[in-house]
Short mmCIF file of C-alpha atoms and ligand atoms in Angstrom, two decimals:
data_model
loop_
_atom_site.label_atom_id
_atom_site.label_comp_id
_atom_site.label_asym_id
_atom_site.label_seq_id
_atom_site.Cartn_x
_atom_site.Cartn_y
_atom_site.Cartn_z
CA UNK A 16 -167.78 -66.86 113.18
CA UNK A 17 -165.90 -66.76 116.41
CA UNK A 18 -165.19 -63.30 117.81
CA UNK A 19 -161.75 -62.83 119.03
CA UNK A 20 -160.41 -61.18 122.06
CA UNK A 21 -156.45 -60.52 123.61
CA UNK A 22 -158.34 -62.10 127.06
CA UNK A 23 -161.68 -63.68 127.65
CA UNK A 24 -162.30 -63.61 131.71
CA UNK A 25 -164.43 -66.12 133.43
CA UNK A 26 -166.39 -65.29 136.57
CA UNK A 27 -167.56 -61.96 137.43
CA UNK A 28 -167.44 -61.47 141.08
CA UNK A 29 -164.86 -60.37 143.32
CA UNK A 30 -161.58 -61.65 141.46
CA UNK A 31 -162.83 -61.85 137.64
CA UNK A 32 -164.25 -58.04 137.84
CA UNK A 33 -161.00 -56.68 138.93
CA UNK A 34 -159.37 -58.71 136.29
CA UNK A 35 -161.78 -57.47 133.47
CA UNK A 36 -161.14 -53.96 134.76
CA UNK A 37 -157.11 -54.16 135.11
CA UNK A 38 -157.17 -55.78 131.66
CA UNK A 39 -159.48 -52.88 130.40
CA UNK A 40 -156.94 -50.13 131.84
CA UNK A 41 -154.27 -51.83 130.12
CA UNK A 42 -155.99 -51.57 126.41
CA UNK A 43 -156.99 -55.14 126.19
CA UNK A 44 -159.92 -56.17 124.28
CA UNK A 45 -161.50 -58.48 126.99
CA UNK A 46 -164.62 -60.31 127.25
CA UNK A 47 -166.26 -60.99 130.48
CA UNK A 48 -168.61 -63.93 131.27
CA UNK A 49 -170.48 -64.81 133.70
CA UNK A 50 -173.35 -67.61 134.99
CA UNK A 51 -175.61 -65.16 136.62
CA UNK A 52 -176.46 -61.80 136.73
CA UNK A 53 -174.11 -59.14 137.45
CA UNK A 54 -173.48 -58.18 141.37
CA UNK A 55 -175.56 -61.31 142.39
CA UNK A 56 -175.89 -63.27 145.73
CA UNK A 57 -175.38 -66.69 144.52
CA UNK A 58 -171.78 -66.90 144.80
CA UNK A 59 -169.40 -65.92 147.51
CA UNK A 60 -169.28 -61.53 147.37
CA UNK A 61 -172.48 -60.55 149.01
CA UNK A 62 -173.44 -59.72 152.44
CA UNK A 63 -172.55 -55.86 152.73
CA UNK A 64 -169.09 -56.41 154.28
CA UNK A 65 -165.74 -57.98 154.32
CA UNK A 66 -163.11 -57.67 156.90
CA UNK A 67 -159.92 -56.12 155.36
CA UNK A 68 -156.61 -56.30 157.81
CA UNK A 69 -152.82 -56.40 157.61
CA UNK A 70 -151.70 -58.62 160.51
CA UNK A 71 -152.01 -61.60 158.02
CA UNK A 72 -152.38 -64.94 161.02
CA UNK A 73 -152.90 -67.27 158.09
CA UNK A 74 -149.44 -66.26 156.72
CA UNK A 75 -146.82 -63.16 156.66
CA UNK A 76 -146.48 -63.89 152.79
CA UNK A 77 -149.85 -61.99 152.45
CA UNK A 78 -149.04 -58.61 153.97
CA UNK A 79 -147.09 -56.99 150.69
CA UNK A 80 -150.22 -58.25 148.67
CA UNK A 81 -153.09 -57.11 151.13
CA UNK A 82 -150.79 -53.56 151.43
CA UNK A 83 -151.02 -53.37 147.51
CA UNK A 84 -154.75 -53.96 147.86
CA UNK A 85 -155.31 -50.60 150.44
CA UNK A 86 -153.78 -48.56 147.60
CA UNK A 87 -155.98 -49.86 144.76
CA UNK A 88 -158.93 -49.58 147.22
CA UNK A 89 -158.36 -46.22 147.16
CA UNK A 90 -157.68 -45.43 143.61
CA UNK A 91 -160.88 -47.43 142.96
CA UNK A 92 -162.00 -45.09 145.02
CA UNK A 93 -161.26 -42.35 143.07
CA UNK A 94 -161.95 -43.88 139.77
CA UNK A 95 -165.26 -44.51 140.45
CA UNK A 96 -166.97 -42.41 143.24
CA UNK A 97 -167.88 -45.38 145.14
CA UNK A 98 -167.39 -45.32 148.95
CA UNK A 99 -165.68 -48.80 149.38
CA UNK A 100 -162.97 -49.14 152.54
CA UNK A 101 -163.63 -47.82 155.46
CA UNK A 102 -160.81 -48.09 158.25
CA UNK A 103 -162.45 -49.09 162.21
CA UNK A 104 -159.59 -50.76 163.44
CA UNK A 105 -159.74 -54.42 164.21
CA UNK A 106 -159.38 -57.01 166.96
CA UNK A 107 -157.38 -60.40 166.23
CA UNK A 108 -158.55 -62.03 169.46
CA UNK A 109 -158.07 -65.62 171.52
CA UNK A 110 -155.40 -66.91 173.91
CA UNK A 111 -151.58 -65.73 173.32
CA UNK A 112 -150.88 -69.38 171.77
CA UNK A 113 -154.02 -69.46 168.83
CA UNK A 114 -153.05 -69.24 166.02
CA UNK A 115 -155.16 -65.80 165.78
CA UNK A 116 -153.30 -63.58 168.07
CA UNK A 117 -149.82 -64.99 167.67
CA UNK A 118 -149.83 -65.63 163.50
CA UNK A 119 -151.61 -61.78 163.56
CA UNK A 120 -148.74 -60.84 166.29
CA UNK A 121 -145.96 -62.29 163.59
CA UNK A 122 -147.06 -60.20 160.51
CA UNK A 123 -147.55 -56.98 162.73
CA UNK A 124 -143.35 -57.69 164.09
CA UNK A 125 -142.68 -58.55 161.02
CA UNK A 126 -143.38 -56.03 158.89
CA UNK A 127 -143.58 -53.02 161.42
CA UNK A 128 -147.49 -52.43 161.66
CA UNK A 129 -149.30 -50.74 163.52
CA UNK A 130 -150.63 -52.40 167.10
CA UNK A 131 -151.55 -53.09 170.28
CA UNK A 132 -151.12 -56.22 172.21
CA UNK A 133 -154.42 -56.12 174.65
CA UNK A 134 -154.82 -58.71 177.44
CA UNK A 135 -158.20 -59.02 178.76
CA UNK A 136 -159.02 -56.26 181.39
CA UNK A 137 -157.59 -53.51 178.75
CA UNK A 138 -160.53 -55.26 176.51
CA UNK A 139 -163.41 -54.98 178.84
CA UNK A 140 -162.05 -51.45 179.47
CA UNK A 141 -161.99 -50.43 176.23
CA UNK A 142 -165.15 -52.38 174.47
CA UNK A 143 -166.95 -52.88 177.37
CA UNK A 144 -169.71 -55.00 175.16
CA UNK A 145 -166.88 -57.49 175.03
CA UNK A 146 -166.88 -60.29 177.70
CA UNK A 147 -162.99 -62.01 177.32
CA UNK A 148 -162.20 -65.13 179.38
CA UNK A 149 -158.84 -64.63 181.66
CA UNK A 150 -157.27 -66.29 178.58
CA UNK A 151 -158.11 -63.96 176.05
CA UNK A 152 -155.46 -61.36 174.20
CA UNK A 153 -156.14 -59.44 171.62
CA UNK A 154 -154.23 -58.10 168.73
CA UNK A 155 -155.87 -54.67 167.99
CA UNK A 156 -154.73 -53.32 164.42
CA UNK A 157 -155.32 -50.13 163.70
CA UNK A 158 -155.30 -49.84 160.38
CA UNK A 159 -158.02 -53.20 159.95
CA UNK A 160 -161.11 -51.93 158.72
CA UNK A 161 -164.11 -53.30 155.75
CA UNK A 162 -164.74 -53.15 152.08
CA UNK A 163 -168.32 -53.37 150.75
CA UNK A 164 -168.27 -56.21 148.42
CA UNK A 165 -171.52 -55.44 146.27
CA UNK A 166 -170.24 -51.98 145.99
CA UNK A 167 -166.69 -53.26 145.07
CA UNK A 168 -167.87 -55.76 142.46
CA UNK A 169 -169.99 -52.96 140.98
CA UNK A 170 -167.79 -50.63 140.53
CA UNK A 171 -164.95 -52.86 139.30
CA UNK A 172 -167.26 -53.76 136.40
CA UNK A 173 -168.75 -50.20 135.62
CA UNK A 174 -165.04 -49.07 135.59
CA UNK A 175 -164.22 -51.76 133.19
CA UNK A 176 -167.06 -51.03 131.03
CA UNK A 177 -166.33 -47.45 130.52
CA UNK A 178 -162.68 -48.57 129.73
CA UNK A 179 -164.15 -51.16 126.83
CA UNK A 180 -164.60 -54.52 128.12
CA UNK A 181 -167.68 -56.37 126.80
CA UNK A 182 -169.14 -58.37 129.88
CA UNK A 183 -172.13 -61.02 129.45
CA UNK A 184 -174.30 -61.72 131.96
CA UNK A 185 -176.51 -64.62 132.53
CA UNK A 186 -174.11 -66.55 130.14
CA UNK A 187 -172.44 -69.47 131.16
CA UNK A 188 -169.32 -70.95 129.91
CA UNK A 189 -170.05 -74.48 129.05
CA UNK A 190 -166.52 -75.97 127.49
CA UNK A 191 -163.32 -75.16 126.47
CA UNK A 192 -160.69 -75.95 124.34
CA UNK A 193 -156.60 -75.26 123.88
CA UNK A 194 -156.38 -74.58 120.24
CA UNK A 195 -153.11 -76.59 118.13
CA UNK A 196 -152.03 -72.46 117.31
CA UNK A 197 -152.96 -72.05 121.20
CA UNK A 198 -155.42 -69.87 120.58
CA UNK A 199 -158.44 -70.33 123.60
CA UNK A 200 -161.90 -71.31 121.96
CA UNK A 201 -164.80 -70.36 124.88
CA UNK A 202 -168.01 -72.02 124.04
CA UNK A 203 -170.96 -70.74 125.72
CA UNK A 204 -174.79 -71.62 126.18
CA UNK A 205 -175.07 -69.27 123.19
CA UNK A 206 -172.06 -68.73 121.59
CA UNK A 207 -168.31 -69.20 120.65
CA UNK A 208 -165.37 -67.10 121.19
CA UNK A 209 -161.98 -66.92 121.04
CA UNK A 210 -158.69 -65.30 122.67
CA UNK A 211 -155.00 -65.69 123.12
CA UNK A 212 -155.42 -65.82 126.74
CA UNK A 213 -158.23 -66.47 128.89
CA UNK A 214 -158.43 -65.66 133.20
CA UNK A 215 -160.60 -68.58 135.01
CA UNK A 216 -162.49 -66.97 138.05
CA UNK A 217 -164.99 -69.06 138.82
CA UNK A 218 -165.35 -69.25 142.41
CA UNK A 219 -167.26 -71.87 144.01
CA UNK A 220 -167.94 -73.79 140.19
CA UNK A 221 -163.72 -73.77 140.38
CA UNK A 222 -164.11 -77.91 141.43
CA UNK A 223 -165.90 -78.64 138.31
CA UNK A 224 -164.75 -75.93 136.22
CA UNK A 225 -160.53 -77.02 137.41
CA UNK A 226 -161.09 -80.12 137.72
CA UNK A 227 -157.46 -80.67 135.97
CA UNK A 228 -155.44 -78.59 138.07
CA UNK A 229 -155.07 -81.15 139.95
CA UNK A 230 -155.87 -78.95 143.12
CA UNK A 231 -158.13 -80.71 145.76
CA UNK A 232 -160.82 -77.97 146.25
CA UNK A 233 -164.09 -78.29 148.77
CA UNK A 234 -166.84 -75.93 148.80
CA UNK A 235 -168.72 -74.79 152.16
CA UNK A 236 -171.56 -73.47 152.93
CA UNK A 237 -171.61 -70.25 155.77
CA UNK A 238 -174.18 -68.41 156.83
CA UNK A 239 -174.32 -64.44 157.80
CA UNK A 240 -176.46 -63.13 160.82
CA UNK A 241 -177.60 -59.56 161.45
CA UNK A 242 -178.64 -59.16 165.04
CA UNK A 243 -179.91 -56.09 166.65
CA UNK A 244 -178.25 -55.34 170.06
CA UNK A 245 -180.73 -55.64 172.87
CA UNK A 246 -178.97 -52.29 174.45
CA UNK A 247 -176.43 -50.48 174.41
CA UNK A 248 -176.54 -49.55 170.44
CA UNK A 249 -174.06 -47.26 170.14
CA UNK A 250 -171.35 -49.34 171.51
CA UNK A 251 -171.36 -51.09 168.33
CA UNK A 252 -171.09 -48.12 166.26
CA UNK A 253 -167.96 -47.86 163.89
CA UNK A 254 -166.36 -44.81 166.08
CA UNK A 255 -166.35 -47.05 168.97
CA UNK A 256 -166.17 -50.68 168.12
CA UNK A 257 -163.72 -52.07 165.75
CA UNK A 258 -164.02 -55.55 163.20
CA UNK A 259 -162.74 -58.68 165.11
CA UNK A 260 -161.76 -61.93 164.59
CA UNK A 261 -162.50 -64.16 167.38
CA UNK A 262 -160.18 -68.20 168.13
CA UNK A 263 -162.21 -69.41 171.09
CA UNK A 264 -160.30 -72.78 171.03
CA UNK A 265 -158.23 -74.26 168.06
CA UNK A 266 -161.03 -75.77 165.72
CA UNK A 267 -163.43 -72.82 166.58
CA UNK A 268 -163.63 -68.91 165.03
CA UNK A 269 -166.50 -66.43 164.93
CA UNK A 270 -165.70 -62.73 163.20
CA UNK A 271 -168.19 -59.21 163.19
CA UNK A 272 -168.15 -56.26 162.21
CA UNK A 273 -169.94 -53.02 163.75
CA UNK A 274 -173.02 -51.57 163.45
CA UNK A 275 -172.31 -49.96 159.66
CA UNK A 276 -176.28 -50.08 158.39
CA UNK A 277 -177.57 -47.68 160.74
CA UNK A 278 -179.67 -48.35 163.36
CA UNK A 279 -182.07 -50.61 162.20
CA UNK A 280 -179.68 -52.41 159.52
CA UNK A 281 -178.55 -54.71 162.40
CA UNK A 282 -175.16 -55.92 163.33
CA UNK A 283 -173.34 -58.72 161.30
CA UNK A 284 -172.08 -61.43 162.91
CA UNK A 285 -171.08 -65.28 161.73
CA UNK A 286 -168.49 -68.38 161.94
CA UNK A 287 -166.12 -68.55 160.41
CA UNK A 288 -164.88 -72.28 160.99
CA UNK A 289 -166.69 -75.43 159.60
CA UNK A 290 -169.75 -74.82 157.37
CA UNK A 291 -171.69 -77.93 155.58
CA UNK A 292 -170.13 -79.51 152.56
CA UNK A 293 -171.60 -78.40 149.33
CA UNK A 294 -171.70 -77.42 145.97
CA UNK A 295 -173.38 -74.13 144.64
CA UNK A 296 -176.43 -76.54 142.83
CA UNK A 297 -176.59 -78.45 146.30
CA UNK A 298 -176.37 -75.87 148.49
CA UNK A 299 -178.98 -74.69 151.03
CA UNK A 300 -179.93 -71.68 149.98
CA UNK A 301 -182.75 -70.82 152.92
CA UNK A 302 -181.15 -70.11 156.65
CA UNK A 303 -182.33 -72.52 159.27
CA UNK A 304 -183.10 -72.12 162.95
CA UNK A 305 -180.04 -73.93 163.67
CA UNK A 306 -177.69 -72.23 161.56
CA UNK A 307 -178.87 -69.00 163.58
CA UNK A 308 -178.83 -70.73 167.02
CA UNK A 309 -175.05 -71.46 166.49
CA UNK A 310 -174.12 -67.92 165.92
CA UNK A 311 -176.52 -67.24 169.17
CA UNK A 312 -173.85 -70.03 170.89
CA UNK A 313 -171.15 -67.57 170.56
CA UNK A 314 -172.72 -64.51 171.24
CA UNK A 315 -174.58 -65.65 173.87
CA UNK A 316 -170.89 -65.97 175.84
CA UNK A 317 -168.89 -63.23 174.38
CA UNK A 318 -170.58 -60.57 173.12
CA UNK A 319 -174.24 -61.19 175.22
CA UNK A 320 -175.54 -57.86 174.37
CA UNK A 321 -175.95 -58.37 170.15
CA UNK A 322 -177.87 -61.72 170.89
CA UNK A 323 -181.12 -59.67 170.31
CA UNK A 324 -183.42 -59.96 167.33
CA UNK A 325 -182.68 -61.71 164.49
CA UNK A 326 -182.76 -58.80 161.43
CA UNK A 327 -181.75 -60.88 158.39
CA UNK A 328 -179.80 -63.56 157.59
CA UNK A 329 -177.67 -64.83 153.85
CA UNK A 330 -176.35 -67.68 152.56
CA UNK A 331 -172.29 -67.62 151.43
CA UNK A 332 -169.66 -70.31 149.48
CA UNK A 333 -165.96 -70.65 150.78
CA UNK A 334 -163.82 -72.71 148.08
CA UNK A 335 -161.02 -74.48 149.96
CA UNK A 336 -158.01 -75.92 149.09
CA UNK A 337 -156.05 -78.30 151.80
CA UNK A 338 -154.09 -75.47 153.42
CA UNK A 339 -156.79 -72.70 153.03
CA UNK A 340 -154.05 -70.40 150.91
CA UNK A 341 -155.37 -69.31 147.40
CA UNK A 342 -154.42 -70.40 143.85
CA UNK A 343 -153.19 -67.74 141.71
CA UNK A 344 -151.24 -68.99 138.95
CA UNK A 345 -150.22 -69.70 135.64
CA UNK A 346 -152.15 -72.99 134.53
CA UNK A 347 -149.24 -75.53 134.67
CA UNK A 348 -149.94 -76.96 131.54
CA UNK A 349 -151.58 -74.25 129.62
CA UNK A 350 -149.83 -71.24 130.04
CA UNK A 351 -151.59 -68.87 128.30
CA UNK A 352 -154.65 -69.35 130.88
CA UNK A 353 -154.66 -68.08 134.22
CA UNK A 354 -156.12 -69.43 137.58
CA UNK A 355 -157.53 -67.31 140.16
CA UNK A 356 -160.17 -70.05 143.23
CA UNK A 357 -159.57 -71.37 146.37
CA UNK A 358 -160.28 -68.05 148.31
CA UNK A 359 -161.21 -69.63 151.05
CA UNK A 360 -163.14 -67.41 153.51
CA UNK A 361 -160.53 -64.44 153.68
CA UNK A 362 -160.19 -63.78 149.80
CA UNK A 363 -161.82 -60.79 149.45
CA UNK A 364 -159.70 -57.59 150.95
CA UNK A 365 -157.35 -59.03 147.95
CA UNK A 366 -159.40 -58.87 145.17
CA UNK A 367 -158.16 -56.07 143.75
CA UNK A 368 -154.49 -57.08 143.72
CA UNK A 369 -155.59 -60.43 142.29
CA UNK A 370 -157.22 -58.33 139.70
CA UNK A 371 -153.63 -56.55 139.15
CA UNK A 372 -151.64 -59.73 139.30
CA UNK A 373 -154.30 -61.22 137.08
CA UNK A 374 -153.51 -58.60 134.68
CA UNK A 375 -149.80 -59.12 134.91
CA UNK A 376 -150.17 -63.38 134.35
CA UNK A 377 -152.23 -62.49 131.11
CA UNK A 378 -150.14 -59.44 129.68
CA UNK A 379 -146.35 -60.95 130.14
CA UNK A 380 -146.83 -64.22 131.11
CA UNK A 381 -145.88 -63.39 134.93
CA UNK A 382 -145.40 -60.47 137.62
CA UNK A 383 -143.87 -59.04 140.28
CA UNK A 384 -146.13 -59.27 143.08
CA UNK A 385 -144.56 -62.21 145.36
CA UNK A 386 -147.49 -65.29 144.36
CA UNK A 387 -145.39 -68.18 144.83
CA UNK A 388 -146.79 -69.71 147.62
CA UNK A 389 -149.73 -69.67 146.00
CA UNK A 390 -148.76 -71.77 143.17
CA UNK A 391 -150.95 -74.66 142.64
CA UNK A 392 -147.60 -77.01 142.44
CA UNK A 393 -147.73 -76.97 146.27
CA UNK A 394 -149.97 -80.22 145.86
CA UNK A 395 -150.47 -82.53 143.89
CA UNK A 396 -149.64 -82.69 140.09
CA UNK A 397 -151.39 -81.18 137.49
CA UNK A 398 -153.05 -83.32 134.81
CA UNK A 399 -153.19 -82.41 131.24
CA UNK A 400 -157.19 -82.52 131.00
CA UNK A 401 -158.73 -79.47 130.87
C1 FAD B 2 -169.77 -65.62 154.53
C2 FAD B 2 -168.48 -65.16 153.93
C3 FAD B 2 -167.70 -64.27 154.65
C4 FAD B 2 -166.47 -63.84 154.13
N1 FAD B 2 -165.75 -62.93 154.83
C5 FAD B 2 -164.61 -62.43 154.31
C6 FAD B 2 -163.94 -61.37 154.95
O1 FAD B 2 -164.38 -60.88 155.99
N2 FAD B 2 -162.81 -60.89 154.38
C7 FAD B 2 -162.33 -61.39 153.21
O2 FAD B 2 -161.29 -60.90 152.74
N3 FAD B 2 -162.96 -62.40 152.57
C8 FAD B 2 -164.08 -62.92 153.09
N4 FAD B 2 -164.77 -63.92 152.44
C9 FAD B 2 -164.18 -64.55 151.25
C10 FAD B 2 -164.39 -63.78 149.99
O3 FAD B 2 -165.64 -63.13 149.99
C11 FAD B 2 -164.23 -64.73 148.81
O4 FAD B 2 -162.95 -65.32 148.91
C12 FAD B 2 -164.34 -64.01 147.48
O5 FAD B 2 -165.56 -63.31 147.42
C13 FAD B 2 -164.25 -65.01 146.34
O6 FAD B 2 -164.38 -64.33 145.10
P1 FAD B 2 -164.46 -65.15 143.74
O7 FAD B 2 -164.32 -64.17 142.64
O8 FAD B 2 -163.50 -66.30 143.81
O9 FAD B 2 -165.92 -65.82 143.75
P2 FAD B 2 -167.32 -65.14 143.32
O10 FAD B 2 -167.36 -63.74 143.71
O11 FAD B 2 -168.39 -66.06 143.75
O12 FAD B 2 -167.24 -65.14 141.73
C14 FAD B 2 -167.24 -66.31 140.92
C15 FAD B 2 -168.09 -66.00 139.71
O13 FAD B 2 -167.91 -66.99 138.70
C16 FAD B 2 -169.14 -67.12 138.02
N5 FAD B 2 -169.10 -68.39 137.28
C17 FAD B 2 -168.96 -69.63 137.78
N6 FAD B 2 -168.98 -70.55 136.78
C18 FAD B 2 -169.09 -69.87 135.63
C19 FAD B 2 -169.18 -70.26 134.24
N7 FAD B 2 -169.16 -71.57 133.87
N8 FAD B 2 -169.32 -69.30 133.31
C20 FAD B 2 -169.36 -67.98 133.67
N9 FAD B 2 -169.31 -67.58 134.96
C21 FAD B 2 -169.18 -68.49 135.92
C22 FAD B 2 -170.16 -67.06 139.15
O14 FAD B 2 -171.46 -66.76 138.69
C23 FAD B 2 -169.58 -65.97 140.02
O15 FAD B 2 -170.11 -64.69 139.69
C24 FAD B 2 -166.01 -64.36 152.90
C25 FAD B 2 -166.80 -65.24 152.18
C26 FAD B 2 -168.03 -65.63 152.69
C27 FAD B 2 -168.86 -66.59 151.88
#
């Protein structure tokens, strides 16, 4: 016989764990799911660090949802004795006209946050490990810091699991089906269950997983670099050197973080534009000489001194749609099921208000948080195949 839950939650990672958990909180019966193993590398929430900030460039409708996301941070926090967010400050850096410093420089006016506009002597001043052309500015925000995204998933999950939820590992969904009473059956490589609502998180598997939301989405492949700085090691320290985010012309973005793993953990650094077309069964999973040598490219010329030895290196997935803004939605043609993909490569400082708004879309049917332009009905139309 079918077990029944209120909400059955697909995907595990970053979004679908803070769904399971806000859905646990709220006295839901829910049922988690996911392909692989729990807190795994295989998706697109691994590699020790995510940049969190509040000068949204990609688009000033983000800022009330990223501010909602400090405060459950820090409740999450507290929940669960896990040390997740940790505040450096960040730089938003390229010429006054990229879309980096002036879209960052927008959301700061905008919404009164706070920072300083930096023009390239002021940088070499203050991060002297920094080597700006005469063109550079920088936005520095001083509230921009980094979540840890193992730690985040983990504890989003343990959380839930003291609050209830039943969560499956290692056990793929493989169909499902919209009920005539509208009840959701979820049939899996091992069994069958059933709720009145059910969350789709499925990250990079959202192209074949959505296929009818009629949402174009293309996966990427992007590789992470630890490098150890060939001197000068404690200028990349947290106290002293913030997360960035670096336009050095308009089809081209790199993006660090400091020296957080101590001394011999190395210093993360990657790009953040392009990446190789893929799909998570396609996808190059080992790091190649070139992949490394075009992180060098960029180092090399503005930050020479962490072009040192390579420590490690990890394989990631961004899901795209056209514009690079989520999906978080209603399904337009099933409303009892929920859509949370497309995160692009800036999703996860939000995960736990997705988690929230998740919540909300599955208990009432719809929230308050402002989603809108995040509706999949900014493309094309939905069809009715599941
Ligand atoms: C290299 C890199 C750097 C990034 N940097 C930043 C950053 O600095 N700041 C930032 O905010 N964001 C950043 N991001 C983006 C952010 O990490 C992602 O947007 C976010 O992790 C996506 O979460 P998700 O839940 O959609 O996907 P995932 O965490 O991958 O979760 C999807 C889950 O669904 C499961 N699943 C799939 N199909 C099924 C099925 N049929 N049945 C059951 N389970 C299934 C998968 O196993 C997986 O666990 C970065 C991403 C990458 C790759």
């Amino acid at each position: 016989m079918n077990k029944t839950y209120d909400v059955i939650v697909i995907g595990l990672g970053g979004m679908g764990s803070a769904a399971v958990y806000h859905l646990a909180a709220r006295g839901k019966r829910v049922l988690g799911l996911d392909r692989n193993a729990a807190v795994h590398d295989l998706g697109s929430s691994h590699g020790g660090s995510r940049i969190i900030r509040q000068a949204y460039h990609e688009d000033v409708h983000y800022v009330p949802l990223v501010q909602r996301s400090y405060e459950l941070w820090r409740q999450l926090e507290q929940d669960s004795g896990a040390d997740l967010l940790r505040i450096t400050g960040g730089l938003l850096l390229g010429s006054l006209d990229s879309s980096v410093v002036s879209g960052s420089l927008l959301s700061a006016r905008e919404h009164g946050l706070s920072h300083e506009l930096l023009g390239p002597a002021d940088l070499r001043r203050r991060f002297p490990v920094l080597k700006p052309r005469e063109t550079d500015h920088a936005v520095f925000e001083t509230n921009a810091g980094f979540v840890r995204p193992e730690a985040a998933v983990r504890a989003h999950l343990e959380s839930a699991e003291r609050l209830g939820a039943d969560l499956h590992f290692e056990e793929p969904m493989v169909r499902w089906h919209v009920h005539a009473s509208g009840a959701v059956q979820v049939i899996t490589n091992v069994a069958k269950y059933e709720a009145d609502r059910v969350v789709f998180a499925p990250g990079a598997w959202a192209p074949e997983i959505l296929s009818g939301l009629g949402v174009s989405l293309q996966v990427r492949r992007h590789v992470m670099c630890w490098f150890q700085p060939t001197d000068r090691f404690e200028a990349f320290l947290p106290e002293s050197f913030p997360v960035y985010v670096w336009q050095v012309d308009a089809d081209r973005i790199f993006y660090g973080f400091p020296a957080i793993d101590g001394p011999t953990g190395g210093v993360k650094a990657a790009i953040h534009s392009g990446g190789e077309a893929c799909t998570p069964e396609s996808i190059r999973r080992a790091v190649l000489e070139k992949d490394v040598e075009e992180i060098r490219e960029y180092l090399g010329e503005y930050i020479p001194s962490l072009n040192g030895p390579m420590n490690r290196a990890s394989v990631c997935m961004y899901t795209l749609t056209p514009d690079e803004n989520f999906v978080v939605a209603a399904h337009p043609v099933f409303p009892q099921i929920s859509v949370a993909c497309g995160f692009s490569g800036h999703g996860f400082k939000f995960t736990p208000v997705i988690g929230e708004i998740l919540a909300d879309l599955a208990t009432h049917g719809s929230t308050q948080h402002p989603i809108e332009f995040l509706g999949p009905d900014r493309f094309e139309k939905a069809s009715t195949r599941p």
